[in-house]
């Protein structure tokens, strides 16, 4: 006779019966995420019975995105939107355009958004979207048509109260403007709140462009204080010099740090005395990459991990710091601007070597925090000035960091596990309060 579980007890199938694409040995970022969840389960108390919820995305949508190319042919791209968890509110998370993007990656990115939104306590669940395309090879017209068709295809599950996309790798405020317009055309009214990271003239928020980098800097400065690392005069290495890495690098340089090495998709540059960051930003704006910057020497991409520095900021893609290079890193502190840059194996090596890792789910949460401000401003049609936005951002980031730091000290765990304890407790608590339907 099969046993009927007591009320409130998990009746969900055990992990072993997860579909193959949800299994941890399905290599890739989703596998890393599942390992991170396993590490937090022992700290969840009674809520652990709901932990399975965290291992299954609520909804996965895969769409075909066909468009007319300029040469008259029709090209098809694969698009995704994953809503990992919406217990705490509508889904929220960026849209990435990248030629190598996979479903495993989008699932992990969506899940990390659930965790991140809960760490900073904004009323959202987690979601993420992507199109498997290299946007750099599309004309502006092709890029617009692709963005609009993708938006239309995922239009059945997004909306200001359902799921709110934002920029991520290779997407920006113009892409958000096209997404907002497409959704608005399809629904028959201007819905500014359907995406965040829009141009300021279209309901975007002041400070949003800089928000993620500002959050990276804020959390980094707080952590540095705790470990007695002085920012002024410190040596910083940055991987990825786009929205996140560029702004973070600028703020660290303004605080007196020497940004000695920068790597992007075009190559790696180094200057012992520190790079001229404003000039480098200008160069990247004009040429699209740090490569070719005159006032620096070129080093091999792999040498980036050996650079003598105090602070390392990975701000490009996932799985950059692995068991292979974690032992070579000289930094005392790693601030994860990117999502998922460190694998669980590398986390263990870094912890053993006493390198402090500020995990993505708090370090880069500044972007979604100001996205939340943008969404609130859109709903109320009342816009705040930049000082107010930055002040509120810094307050939330410092508060979230302090809470995570305390949980880490109390439980003698890494900041990543501590952030997951804070977030997963919040998510599963709302899961329990809401109960299962029907
Ligand atoms: P972006 O497109 O503005 O910049 C990406 C940067 O990474 C570019 O400098 C690019 O050259 C570099 N890059 C790409 N491939 C690389 C490679 N193989 N090696 C080295 N560098 C490479 O993107 P972004 O918005 O700055 O996002 C960067 C990371 O930050 C991503 O992981 C993203 O998910 C995360 N993130 C972004 C935001 C945001 O608000 N934009 C918020 C939170 C997290």
CSV table of C-alpha atoms and ligand atoms in Angstrom, one decimal:
chain,number,residue,atom,x,y,z
A,1,UNK,CA,0.0,0.0,0.0
A,2,UNK,CA,1.5,3.4,-0.9
A,3,UNK,CA,1.9,5.8,1.9
A,4,UNK,CA,-0.1,9.1,1.8
A,5,UNK,CA,2.2,11.9,2.8
A,6,UNK,CA,1.1,14.0,5.8
A,7,UNK,CA,-0.3,17.4,5.0
A,8,UNK,CA,2.6,19.8,4.3
A,9,UNK,CA,5.0,17.0,3.7
A,10,UNK,CA,6.6,16.8,0.3
A,11,UNK,CA,4.8,14.6,-2.1
A,12,UNK,CA,7.0,15.6,-5.0
A,13,UNK,CA,9.1,12.9,-6.7
A,14,UNK,CA,12.7,12.6,-5.5
A,15,UNK,CA,15.6,14.2,-7.4
A,16,UNK,CA,16.5,10.9,-9.1
A,17,UNK,CA,13.4,11.1,-11.2
A,18,UNK,CA,14.1,14.6,-12.5
A,19,UNK,CA,14.0,14.7,-16.3
A,20,UNK,CA,17.5,14.3,-17.8
A,21,UNK,CA,17.8,18.0,-18.8
A,22,UNK,CA,17.4,18.9,-15.2
A,23,UNK,CA,20.0,16.6,-13.8
A,24,UNK,CA,23.2,17.9,-12.2
A,25,UNK,CA,25.4,15.7,-14.4
A,26,UNK,CA,23.9,17.6,-17.4
A,27,UNK,CA,27.1,19.6,-17.5
A,28,UNK,CA,26.9,23.3,-17.8
A,29,UNK,CA,25.6,26.2,-15.7
A,30,UNK,CA,22.4,24.4,-14.6
A,31,UNK,CA,24.5,21.6,-13.1
A,32,UNK,CA,26.5,24.2,-11.2
A,33,UNK,CA,23.3,25.8,-9.9
A,34,UNK,CA,22.0,22.4,-8.7
A,35,UNK,CA,25.2,21.8,-6.8
A,36,UNK,CA,24.8,25.2,-5.2
A,37,UNK,CA,21.2,24.3,-4.1
A,38,UNK,CA,22.4,21.0,-2.6
A,39,UNK,CA,24.9,22.9,-0.5
A,40,UNK,CA,22.2,25.1,1.0
A,41,UNK,CA,19.6,22.4,1.7
A,42,UNK,CA,21.1,21.4,5.1
A,43,UNK,CA,20.5,25.0,6.3
A,44,UNK,CA,16.9,25.3,5.3
A,45,UNK,CA,15.3,23.6,8.4
A,46,UNK,CA,11.7,22.6,7.8
A,47,UNK,CA,11.6,24.5,4.5
A,48,UNK,CA,13.9,21.9,3.0
A,49,UNK,CA,10.9,19.8,2.2
A,50,UNK,CA,10.1,22.3,-0.5
A,51,UNK,CA,13.7,22.3,-1.9
A,52,UNK,CA,12.6,20.4,-5.0
A,53,UNK,CA,10.8,23.5,-6.1
A,54,UNK,CA,14.2,25.2,-6.6
A,55,UNK,CA,15.4,22.4,-8.9
A,56,UNK,CA,12.6,22.6,-11.4
A,57,UNK,CA,12.0,25.7,-13.5
A,58,UNK,CA,8.3,26.6,-13.4
A,59,UNK,CA,8.0,27.2,-17.1
A,60,UNK,CA,10.3,26.8,-20.2
A,61,UNK,CA,9.4,28.3,-23.5
A,62,UNK,CA,11.5,27.6,-26.6
A,63,UNK,CA,10.5,29.6,-29.7
A,64,UNK,CA,11.4,29.7,-33.4
A,65,UNK,CA,12.4,33.2,-34.5
A,66,UNK,CA,12.2,33.5,-38.3
A,67,UNK,CA,13.1,36.8,-39.9
A,68,UNK,CA,13.7,38.2,-43.4
A,69,UNK,CA,17.4,38.9,-43.9
A,70,UNK,CA,18.5,41.9,-45.9
A,71,UNK,CA,19.6,39.6,-48.8
A,72,UNK,CA,16.1,38.3,-49.2
A,73,UNK,CA,16.7,34.9,-47.5
A,74,UNK,CA,14.8,33.8,-44.3
A,75,UNK,CA,16.9,32.9,-41.3
A,76,UNK,CA,15.7,31.0,-38.2
A,77,UNK,CA,17.0,31.6,-34.7
A,78,UNK,CA,16.3,29.7,-31.5
A,79,UNK,CA,14.9,31.8,-28.6
A,80,UNK,CA,14.1,30.9,-25.0
A,81,UNK,CA,12.3,32.4,-22.0
A,82,UNK,CA,12.6,30.5,-18.8
A,83,UNK,CA,10.5,31.4,-15.7
A,84,UNK,CA,12.3,29.6,-12.8
A,85,UNK,CA,10.1,30.6,-9.9
A,86,UNK,CA,7.4,33.2,-9.4
A,87,UNK,CA,6.4,32.5,-5.8
A,88,UNK,CA,7.5,36.0,-4.7
A,89,UNK,CA,6.2,38.0,-7.6
A,90,UNK,CA,6.4,38.3,-11.4
A,91,UNK,CA,9.4,36.8,-13.2
A,92,UNK,CA,12.3,39.2,-13.7
A,93,UNK,CA,15.5,38.8,-15.6
A,94,UNK,CA,17.4,39.9,-18.7
A,95,UNK,CA,17.5,38.8,-22.3
A,96,UNK,CA,20.8,37.7,-23.8
A,97,UNK,CA,21.8,37.6,-27.5
A,98,UNK,CA,24.7,35.2,-27.9
A,99,UNK,CA,25.7,32.6,-30.5
A,100,UNK,CA,26.7,30.0,-27.9
A,101,UNK,CA,23.7,30.4,-25.5
A,102,UNK,CA,22.1,27.1,-24.4
A,103,UNK,CA,19.0,26.1,-22.6
A,104,UNK,CA,21.1,24.9,-19.6
A,105,UNK,CA,22.6,28.4,-19.4
A,106,UNK,CA,19.2,30.2,-19.6
A,107,UNK,CA,17.7,27.8,-17.0
A,108,UNK,CA,20.7,28.6,-14.6
A,109,UNK,CA,20.5,32.3,-15.3
A,110,UNK,CA,16.7,32.3,-14.5
A,111,UNK,CA,17.3,30.4,-11.3
A,112,UNK,CA,20.1,32.8,-10.2
A,113,UNK,CA,17.6,35.6,-10.8
A,114,UNK,CA,15.2,34.0,-8.3
A,115,UNK,CA,17.9,33.8,-5.8
A,116,UNK,CA,19.3,37.3,-6.5
A,117,UNK,CA,15.8,39.0,-6.3
A,118,UNK,CA,15.2,37.3,-3.0
A,119,UNK,CA,18.7,38.3,-1.6
A,120,UNK,CA,17.9,42.0,-2.2
A,121,UNK,CA,14.3,41.4,-1.3
A,122,UNK,CA,12.7,42.9,-4.3
A,123,UNK,CA,9.2,41.4,-5.0
A,124,UNK,CA,10.1,39.3,-8.0
A,125,UNK,CA,10.6,35.7,-9.0
A,126,UNK,CA,13.4,34.8,-11.4
A,127,UNK,CA,13.3,34.5,-15.2
A,128,UNK,CA,15.7,34.9,-18.1
A,129,UNK,CA,15.6,34.9,-21.9
A,130,UNK,CA,17.9,34.5,-24.8
A,131,UNK,CA,18.3,34.2,-28.5
A,132,UNK,CA,21.0,32.0,-30.0
A,133,UNK,CA,22.6,34.6,-32.4
A,134,UNK,CA,25.7,36.7,-32.8
A,135,UNK,CA,24.0,40.1,-33.0
A,136,UNK,CA,27.3,41.7,-34.2
A,137,UNK,CA,26.8,40.0,-37.6
A,138,UNK,CA,23.2,41.4,-38.1
A,139,UNK,CA,22.4,44.7,-39.7
A,140,UNK,CA,20.4,47.1,-37.6
A,141,UNK,CA,17.2,46.2,-39.5
A,142,UNK,CA,17.8,42.5,-39.0
A,143,UNK,CA,18.5,43.0,-35.3
A,144,UNK,CA,15.2,45.0,-34.9
A,145,UNK,CA,13.2,42.4,-36.8
A,146,UNK,CA,14.7,39.6,-34.7
A,147,UNK,CA,14.1,41.4,-31.5
A,148,UNK,CA,10.5,42.2,-32.4
A,149,UNK,CA,9.7,38.6,-33.6
A,150,UNK,CA,11.3,37.1,-30.4
A,151,UNK,CA,9.3,39.5,-28.3
A,152,UNK,CA,6.1,38.6,-30.1
A,153,UNK,CA,6.8,34.9,-29.6
A,154,UNK,CA,7.4,35.2,-25.9
A,155,UNK,CA,4.6,37.7,-25.6
A,156,UNK,CA,2.3,34.9,-24.4
A,157,UNK,CA,4.2,34.7,-21.1
A,158,UNK,CA,5.6,38.2,-20.4
A,159,UNK,CA,3.8,41.3,-19.2
A,160,UNK,CA,4.2,44.0,-16.5
A,161,UNK,CA,2.5,41.7,-14.0
A,162,UNK,CA,3.8,38.4,-15.3
A,163,UNK,CA,7.5,38.6,-16.3
A,164,UNK,CA,9.6,41.7,-17.0
A,165,UNK,CA,12.7,41.3,-19.3
A,166,UNK,CA,15.8,43.6,-19.1
A,167,UNK,CA,19.1,44.0,-20.8
A,168,UNK,CA,21.9,41.4,-20.5
A,169,UNK,CA,24.9,40.4,-22.7
A,170,UNK,CA,24.6,42.1,-26.1
A,171,UNK,CA,21.3,43.8,-25.4
A,172,UNK,CA,20.8,47.4,-24.5
A,173,UNK,CA,18.2,50.2,-24.1
A,174,UNK,CA,17.4,50.3,-27.8
A,175,UNK,CA,16.5,46.6,-27.8
A,176,UNK,CA,14.3,47.2,-24.7
A,177,UNK,CA,12.6,50.1,-26.6
A,178,UNK,CA,11.8,47.7,-29.5
A,179,UNK,CA,10.6,45.0,-27.1
A,180,UNK,CA,8.4,47.5,-25.2
A,181,UNK,CA,6.9,48.8,-28.5
A,182,UNK,CA,6.3,45.3,-29.9
A,183,UNK,CA,4.5,44.2,-26.7
A,184,UNK,CA,2.5,47.4,-26.7
A,185,UNK,CA,1.5,47.1,-30.3
A,186,UNK,CA,0.3,43.5,-29.7
A,187,UNK,CA,-1.7,44.4,-26.6
A,188,UNK,CA,-3.1,47.7,-27.8
A,189,UNK,CA,-1.8,50.0,-25.2
A,190,UNK,CA,1.6,51.5,-24.2
A,191,UNK,CA,2.9,49.2,-21.6
A,192,UNK,CA,6.2,50.8,-20.4
A,193,UNK,CA,6.4,48.4,-17.4
A,194,UNK,CA,6.8,45.3,-19.6
A,195,UNK,CA,10.6,45.8,-19.7
A,196,UNK,CA,13.2,47.7,-17.7
A,197,UNK,CA,16.5,49.2,-18.8
A,198,UNK,CA,14.6,51.3,-21.4
A,199,UNK,CA,15.8,54.7,-22.6
A,200,UNK,CA,15.0,57.4,-20.0
A,201,UNK,CA,12.7,59.2,-22.5
A,202,UNK,CA,10.5,56.0,-22.7
A,203,UNK,CA,10.0,55.4,-19.0
A,204,UNK,CA,13.5,54.3,-18.2
A,205,UNK,CA,15.1,55.2,-14.9
A,206,UNK,CA,18.0,57.5,-14.3
A,207,UNK,CA,20.9,55.5,-12.9
A,208,UNK,CA,19.9,52.2,-14.5
A,209,UNK,CA,22.7,52.1,-17.0
A,210,UNK,CA,25.3,52.4,-14.2
A,211,UNK,CA,23.4,50.4,-11.5
A,212,UNK,CA,25.0,47.0,-11.8
A,213,UNK,CA,28.5,48.4,-11.9
A,214,UNK,CA,27.6,50.7,-9.0
A,215,UNK,CA,26.3,47.7,-7.0
A,216,UNK,CA,29.5,45.8,-7.7
A,217,UNK,CA,31.5,48.7,-6.4
A,218,UNK,CA,29.3,49.2,-3.3
A,219,UNK,CA,29.4,45.6,-2.3
A,220,UNK,CA,33.1,45.4,-3.1
A,221,UNK,CA,33.9,48.4,-0.9
A,222,UNK,CA,31.9,47.0,2.0
A,223,UNK,CA,33.6,43.6,1.8
A,224,UNK,CA,37.0,45.3,1.5
A,225,UNK,CA,36.4,47.2,4.7
A,226,UNK,CA,35.6,43.9,6.5
A,227,UNK,CA,38.9,42.3,5.4
A,228,UNK,CA,41.0,45.4,5.8
A,229,UNK,CA,41.7,45.9,2.1
A,230,UNK,CA,42.1,49.6,1.2
A,231,UNK,CA,40.6,50.3,-2.2
A,232,UNK,CA,42.7,53.4,-2.9
A,233,UNK,CA,46.0,52.1,-4.3
A,234,UNK,CA,44.8,48.5,-4.7
A,235,UNK,CA,45.3,46.6,-8.0
A,236,UNK,CA,42.2,45.5,-9.9
A,237,UNK,CA,41.8,43.2,-12.9
A,238,UNK,CA,38.5,43.2,-14.9
A,239,UNK,CA,37.2,40.5,-17.3
A,240,UNK,CA,34.5,42.0,-19.6
A,241,UNK,CA,34.4,45.7,-20.1
A,242,UNK,CA,30.8,46.2,-21.1
A,243,UNK,CA,27.9,47.6,-19.1
A,244,UNK,CA,29.0,45.9,-15.9
A,245,UNK,CA,32.8,45.7,-16.1
A,246,UNK,CA,33.2,49.1,-17.7
A,247,UNK,CA,31.2,50.9,-15.0
A,248,UNK,CA,32.7,48.9,-12.1
A,249,UNK,CA,36.2,49.6,-13.5
A,250,UNK,CA,35.4,53.3,-13.7
A,251,UNK,CA,34.2,53.5,-10.2
A,252,UNK,CA,37.1,51.6,-8.7
A,253,UNK,CA,39.5,53.9,-10.6
A,254,UNK,CA,37.7,56.9,-9.3
A,255,UNK,CA,38.1,55.6,-5.8
A,256,UNK,CA,41.9,55.5,-6.4
A,257,UNK,CA,42.4,51.9,-7.4
A,258,UNK,CA,44.7,50.9,-10.3
A,259,UNK,CA,42.9,48.9,-13.0
A,260,UNK,CA,46.0,47.0,-14.2
A,261,UNK,CA,44.4,44.4,-16.5
A,262,UNK,CA,41.3,44.2,-18.7
A,263,UNK,CA,40.2,41.4,-20.9
A,264,UNK,CA,37.3,41.3,-23.3
A,265,UNK,CA,36.3,39.2,-26.3
A,266,UNK,CA,39.0,41.0,-28.4
A,267,UNK,CA,42.0,40.3,-26.1
A,268,UNK,CA,43.8,41.2,-22.9
A,269,UNK,CA,45.6,44.4,-22.0
A,270,UNK,CA,47.9,45.2,-19.1
A,271,UNK,CA,49.6,48.3,-17.6
A,272,UNK,CA,51.6,47.9,-14.5
A,273,UNK,CA,50.9,51.5,-13.3
A,274,UNK,CA,47.2,51.2,-14.0
A,275,UNK,CA,45.2,51.9,-17.2
A,276,UNK,CA,43.6,55.2,-18.0
A,277,UNK,CA,40.1,54.0,-17.5
A,278,UNK,CA,38.2,57.0,-19.0
A,279,UNK,CA,40.4,56.8,-22.1
A,280,UNK,CA,39.9,53.1,-22.3
A,281,UNK,CA,36.1,53.5,-22.1
A,282,UNK,CA,36.3,56.0,-25.0
A,283,UNK,CA,38.4,53.5,-27.0
A,284,UNK,CA,35.8,50.7,-26.4
A,285,UNK,CA,32.9,52.9,-27.4
A,286,UNK,CA,34.7,53.8,-30.6
A,287,UNK,CA,36.1,50.4,-31.6
A,288,UNK,CA,33.9,47.8,-29.7
A,289,UNK,CA,36.8,46.2,-27.8
A,290,UNK,CA,39.8,46.9,-25.5
A,291,UNK,CA,42.2,45.5,-28.1
A,292,UNK,CA,44.3,48.1,-30.0
A,293,UNK,CA,44.4,50.4,-27.0
A,294,UNK,CA,47.6,52.3,-27.4
A,295,UNK,CA,48.5,53.0,-23.8
A,296,UNK,CA,48.9,49.4,-22.7
A,297,UNK,CA,50.8,46.2,-23.4
A,298,UNK,CA,49.0,43.1,-24.9
A,299,UNK,CA,49.3,39.9,-22.9
A,300,UNK,CA,48.0,36.4,-23.7
A,301,UNK,CA,44.4,35.7,-22.7
A,302,UNK,CA,45.4,32.9,-20.4
A,303,UNK,CA,48.0,35.2,-18.6
A,304,UNK,CA,45.0,37.3,-17.3
A,305,UNK,CA,44.5,34.7,-14.5
A,306,UNK,CA,48.2,35.2,-13.3
A,307,UNK,CA,48.0,39.0,-13.0
A,308,UNK,CA,49.2,40.3,-9.7
A,309,UNK,CA,46.1,42.0,-8.3
A,310,UNK,CA,44.1,42.5,-5.1
A,311,UNK,CA,40.7,42.5,-6.6
A,312,UNK,CA,39.5,40.4,-9.6
A,313,UNK,CA,36.1,41.3,-11.2
A,314,UNK,CA,34.8,38.7,-13.7
A,315,UNK,CA,32.2,40.6,-15.6
A,316,UNK,CA,31.8,38.6,-18.9
A,317,UNK,CA,30.3,35.1,-19.0
A,318,UNK,CA,29.8,32.0,-16.9
A,319,UNK,CA,32.3,29.3,-16.0
A,320,UNK,CA,35.4,31.5,-16.3
A,321,UNK,CA,37.0,30.6,-13.0
A,322,UNK,CA,37.4,26.8,-12.9
A,323,UNK,CA,39.4,24.2,-11.0
A,324,UNK,CA,42.1,24.8,-13.8
A,325,UNK,CA,42.8,28.4,-13.1
A,326,UNK,CA,41.4,29.0,-9.5
A,327,UNK,CA,44.8,28.0,-8.0
A,328,UNK,CA,46.6,30.7,-10.0
A,329,UNK,CA,44.5,33.7,-9.0
A,330,UNK,CA,46.5,36.2,-6.9
A,331,UNK,CA,43.5,38.4,-5.8
A,332,UNK,CA,42.4,38.5,-2.2
A,333,UNK,CA,38.8,39.2,-3.3
A,334,UNK,CA,36.7,38.3,-6.3
A,335,UNK,CA,33.6,40.3,-7.0
A,336,UNK,CA,31.3,38.5,-9.4
A,337,UNK,CA,29.9,41.1,-11.8
A,338,UNK,CA,29.0,38.3,-14.2
A,339,UNK,CA,26.4,35.6,-13.5
A,340,UNK,CA,27.9,32.2,-12.7
A,341,UNK,CA,31.6,33.0,-13.4
A,342,UNK,CA,32.9,30.6,-10.8
A,343,UNK,CA,32.3,26.8,-10.8
A,344,UNK,CA,31.6,25.0,-7.5
A,345,UNK,CA,35.0,23.2,-7.7
A,346,UNK,CA,36.7,26.5,-8.1
A,347,UNK,CA,34.7,27.9,-5.2
A,348,UNK,CA,36.1,25.2,-3.0
A,349,UNK,CA,39.7,25.9,-4.1
A,350,UNK,CA,39.3,29.6,-3.5
A,351,UNK,CA,37.8,29.1,-0.1
A,352,UNK,CA,40.7,26.9,0.9
A,353,UNK,CA,43.1,29.5,-0.3
A,354,UNK,CA,41.3,32.2,1.7
A,355,UNK,CA,40.2,34.2,-1.3
A,356,UNK,CA,36.9,36.0,-0.6
A,357,UNK,CA,34.3,35.5,-3.3
A,358,UNK,CA,31.5,38.0,-3.4
A,359,UNK,CA,28.9,35.9,-5.2
A,360,UNK,CA,26.9,37.1,-8.3
A,361,UNK,CA,23.6,36.9,-6.5
A,362,UNK,CA,24.5,39.8,-4.4
A,363,UNK,CA,27.4,41.5,-6.2
A,364,UNK,CA,25.6,42.2,-9.4
A,365,UNK,CA,22.1,42.7,-7.9
A,366,UNK,CA,22.4,46.5,-8.3
A,367,UNK,CA,21.0,46.2,-11.9
A,368,UNK,CA,17.8,44.4,-10.9
A,369,UNK,CA,17.4,46.7,-7.9
A,370,UNK,CA,17.2,49.8,-10.1
A,371,UNK,CA,15.1,47.8,-12.6
A,372,UNK,CA,12.7,47.4,-9.7
A,373,UNK,CA,12.8,51.2,-9.1
A,374,UNK,CA,12.1,51.7,-12.8
A,375,UNK,CA,9.1,49.4,-12.8
A,376,UNK,CA,7.7,51.2,-9.7
A,377,UNK,CA,8.2,54.6,-11.3
A,378,UNK,CA,6.5,53.4,-14.5
A,379,UNK,CA,3.5,52.2,-12.6
A,380,UNK,CA,3.1,55.4,-10.6
A,381,UNK,CA,4.2,57.6,-13.6
A,382,UNK,CA,6.3,59.6,-11.1
A,383,UNK,CA,10.0,59.7,-11.7
A,384,UNK,CA,12.8,60.1,-9.1
A,385,UNK,CA,16.0,62.1,-9.5
A,386,UNK,CA,19.3,60.2,-9.8
A,387,UNK,CA,20.6,61.1,-6.4
A,388,UNK,CA,17.5,59.5,-4.8
A,389,UNK,CA,17.9,56.4,-7.0
A,390,UNK,CA,21.6,56.0,-6.1
A,391,UNK,CA,21.0,56.6,-2.4
A,392,UNK,CA,18.2,53.9,-2.4
A,393,UNK,CA,20.4,51.5,-4.3
A,394,UNK,CA,23.3,51.9,-2.0
A,395,UNK,CA,21.1,51.5,1.0
A,396,UNK,CA,19.6,48.2,-0.3
A,397,UNK,CA,23.0,46.8,-1.4
A,398,UNK,CA,24.6,47.6,1.9
A,399,UNK,CA,21.7,46.1,3.9
A,400,UNK,CA,21.7,42.9,1.8
A,401,UNK,CA,25.4,42.5,2.1
A,402,UNK,CA,25.3,43.0,5.9
A,403,UNK,CA,22.6,40.3,6.2
A,404,UNK,CA,24.6,37.8,4.0
A,405,UNK,CA,27.8,38.6,5.9
A,406,UNK,CA,26.2,37.9,9.2
A,407,UNK,CA,24.6,34.6,8.0
A,408,UNK,CA,28.0,33.5,6.7
A,409,UNK,CA,29.7,34.3,10.0
A,410,UNK,CA,27.0,32.5,12.1
A,411,UNK,CA,27.0,29.4,10.0
A,412,UNK,CA,30.7,29.4,9.0
A,413,UNK,CA,29.9,29.1,5.3
A,414,UNK,CA,30.9,30.9,2.2
A,415,UNK,CA,29.2,34.1,1.2
A,416,UNK,CA,27.6,32.2,-1.7
A,417,UNK,CA,26.0,29.6,0.6
A,418,UNK,CA,25.0,32.4,3.0
A,419,UNK,CA,23.3,34.3,0.2
A,420,UNK,CA,21.5,31.1,-0.9
A,421,UNK,CA,20.4,30.5,2.7
A,422,UNK,CA,18.9,34.0,2.9
A,423,UNK,CA,17.3,33.8,-0.5
A,424,UNK,CA,16.0,30.2,-0.5
A,425,UNK,CA,14.5,30.7,2.9
A,426,UNK,CA,12.5,33.7,1.6
A,427,UNK,CA,11.5,31.9,-1.6
A,428,UNK,CA,10.4,28.6,0.1
A,429,UNK,CA,8.6,30.5,2.9
A,430,UNK,CA,6.4,32.2,0.3
A,431,UNK,CA,6.0,28.8,-1.5
A,432,UNK,CA,4.7,27.4,1.8
A,433,UNK,CA,2.5,30.3,2.5
A,434,UNK,CA,0.9,30.1,-0.9
A,435,UNK,CA,0.5,26.4,-0.8
A,436,UNK,CA,0.0,24.1,-3.7
A,437,UNK,CA,-2.8,24.7,-6.2
A,438,UNK,CA,-5.2,22.9,-6.4
B,1,LIG,P1,27.9,43.5,-22.2
B,1,LIG,O1,27.5,42.9,-23.5
B,1,LIG,O2,27.7,45.0,-22.0
B,1,LIG,O3,29.5,43.2,-22.0
B,1,LIG,C1,30.0,41.9,-22.0
B,1,LIG,C2,31.5,42.0,-22.0
B,1,LIG,O4,32.1,40.7,-21.9
B,1,LIG,C3,32.1,42.7,-23.2
B,1,LIG,O5,33.2,43.5,-22.8
B,1,LIG,C4,32.6,41.5,-24.0
B,1,LIG,O6,33.7,41.8,-24.9
B,1,LIG,C5,33.1,40.6,-22.9
B,1,LIG,N1,33.2,39.2,-23.3
B,1,LIG,C6,32.4,38.5,-24.1
B,1,LIG,N2,32.9,37.2,-24.3
B,1,LIG,C7,34.1,37.2,-23.7
B,1,LIG,C8,35.1,36.2,-23.6
B,1,LIG,N3,35.0,35.0,-24.1
B,1,LIG,N4,36.2,36.5,-22.8
B,1,LIG,C9,36.3,37.7,-22.2
B,1,LIG,N5,35.4,38.7,-22.3
B,1,LIG,C10,34.3,38.4,-23.1
B,1,LIG,O7,27.2,42.6,-21.0
B,1,LIG,P2,27.0,43.1,-19.5
B,1,LIG,O8,25.6,43.6,-19.4
B,1,LIG,O9,28.1,43.9,-19.0
B,1,LIG,O10,27.0,41.6,-18.8
B,1,LIG,C11,28.2,41.0,-18.4
B,1,LIG,C12,27.8,40.0,-17.3
B,1,LIG,O11,27.2,40.6,-16.2
B,1,LIG,C13,26.9,38.8,-17.8
B,1,LIG,O12,27.2,37.7,-17.0
B,1,LIG,C14,25.5,39.3,-17.3
B,1,LIG,O13,24.6,38.3,-17.1
B,1,LIG,C15,25.9,40.0,-16.0
B,1,LIG,N6,24.9,40.9,-15.5
B,1,LIG,C16,24.6,42.0,-16.2
B,1,LIG,C17,23.7,42.9,-15.7
B,1,LIG,C18,23.3,44.2,-16.4
B,1,LIG,O14,22.5,45.0,-15.8
B,1,LIG,N7,23.7,44.4,-17.6
B,1,LIG,C19,23.1,42.7,-14.4
B,1,LIG,C20,23.5,41.6,-13.7
B,1,LIG,C21,24.5,40.7,-14.2
